[in-house]
């Protein structure tokens, strides 16, 4: 099959499948395809080639999706760790406040009188 045997719509599909711009005249599309694939593999067994291109894009997409999921899991784990750390810090602050409050209560007499030692 010759490049000129393809219809413009099929040439545009081929351009898209190779990640090329799909605008222009038929000769421009053919030239673009031949520049991207000088061996002309895009013309051989057209349907099988299209499936291979789609599968390659699917594999890349699957790999990218797996990386994104892995990244999201790490981010989630970091968020959990930050939340746990914040909870521990809050518990420490509460305990410090309790100690400060109990220390102040012990230094103040209950009946309001002052305790002083007589010099003797």
XYZ file of C-alpha atoms in Angstrom:
120
model
C 0.000 0.000 0.000
C 1.296 3.444 -0.910
C 1.014 6.483 1.357
C -1.250 8.158 -1.196
C -3.691 5.223 -0.972
C -4.692 6.288 2.554
C -7.635 8.587 3.046
C -7.050 11.874 4.853
C -9.100 10.702 7.845
C -6.881 7.601 8.209
C -3.735 9.703 7.857
C -5.001 11.979 10.609
C -5.625 8.945 12.825
C -2.109 7.702 12.120
C -0.681 11.108 13.031
C -2.595 11.136 16.294
C -1.494 7.607 17.147
C 2.133 8.695 16.730
C 1.607 11.872 18.743
C 1.901 14.146 15.735
C -0.193 17.126 14.699
C -3.092 15.958 12.561
C -3.850 19.148 10.670
C -2.866 20.032 7.143
C -3.220 18.736 3.622
C -2.834 15.106 2.602
C 0.772 15.598 1.371
C 1.661 17.410 4.624
C 0.212 14.566 6.682
C 2.103 11.968 4.631
C 5.371 13.922 4.956
C 4.846 14.266 8.707
C 4.263 10.519 9.044
C 7.277 9.658 6.892
C 9.499 12.014 8.910
C 8.344 10.438 12.163
C 8.598 6.884 10.810
C 11.037 6.821 7.851
C 10.718 3.033 7.561
C 7.034 3.451 6.762
C 5.936 0.940 9.391
C 2.782 2.954 9.881
C 1.667 1.751 6.432
C 2.362 -1.945 6.997
C -0.450 -4.013 8.447
C -2.234 -0.884 9.452
C -4.617 -2.415 11.996
C -1.917 -4.377 13.806
C 0.314 -1.316 13.950
C -2.538 0.750 15.384
C -3.143 -1.892 18.054
C 0.567 -1.920 18.927
C 0.581 1.867 19.296
C -2.525 1.769 21.478
C -1.008 -1.001 23.606
C 2.211 0.977 24.019
C 0.237 4.019 25.139
C -1.821 1.810 27.455
C 1.321 0.355 29.008
C 2.738 3.807 29.577
C -0.554 4.898 31.029
C -0.620 1.867 33.340
C 2.928 2.601 34.481
C 2.067 6.238 35.080
C -1.047 5.212 36.970
C 0.965 2.824 39.137
C 3.471 5.587 39.898
C 0.651 7.975 40.762
C -0.932 5.428 43.101
C 2.423 4.786 44.756
C 2.965 8.526 45.170
C -0.523 8.965 46.630
C 0.095 6.138 49.100
C 3.346 7.739 50.248
C 1.621 11.105 50.627
C -1.166 9.472 52.633
C 1.364 7.762 54.889
C 3.181 11.065 55.452
C -0.112 12.768 56.264
C -0.917 10.048 58.814
C 2.514 10.422 60.389
C 2.093 14.206 60.609
C -1.340 13.768 62.220
C 0.041 11.286 64.773
C 2.895 13.645 65.584
C 0.474 16.553 66.031
C -1.662 14.427 68.379
C 1.393 13.520 70.471
C 2.485 17.153 70.631
C -1.015 18.150 71.729
C -0.988 15.507 74.475
C 2.385 16.781 75.710
C 1.109 20.377 75.753
C -1.995 19.354 77.691
C 0.129 17.509 80.232
C 2.411 20.532 80.594
C -0.612 22.768 81.169
C -1.964 20.358 83.792
C 1.374 20.374 85.589
C 1.570 24.161 85.477
C -1.983 24.539 86.760
C -1.491 22.022 89.566
C 1.777 23.704 90.514
C 0.052 27.081 90.757
C -2.768 25.647 92.883
C -0.289 24.106 95.316
C 1.566 27.381 95.770
C -1.667 29.285 96.561
C -3.307 28.642 99.950
C -6.879 27.420 99.868
C -8.218 29.829 102.520
C -6.609 32.880 101.006
C -4.268 33.549 103.946
C -0.608 33.897 103.441
C 1.784 31.555 105.055
C 4.893 33.112 106.404
C 7.419 31.998 108.892
C 8.113 34.059 111.897
C 11.645 35.031 112.323
C 12.803 33.779 115.418
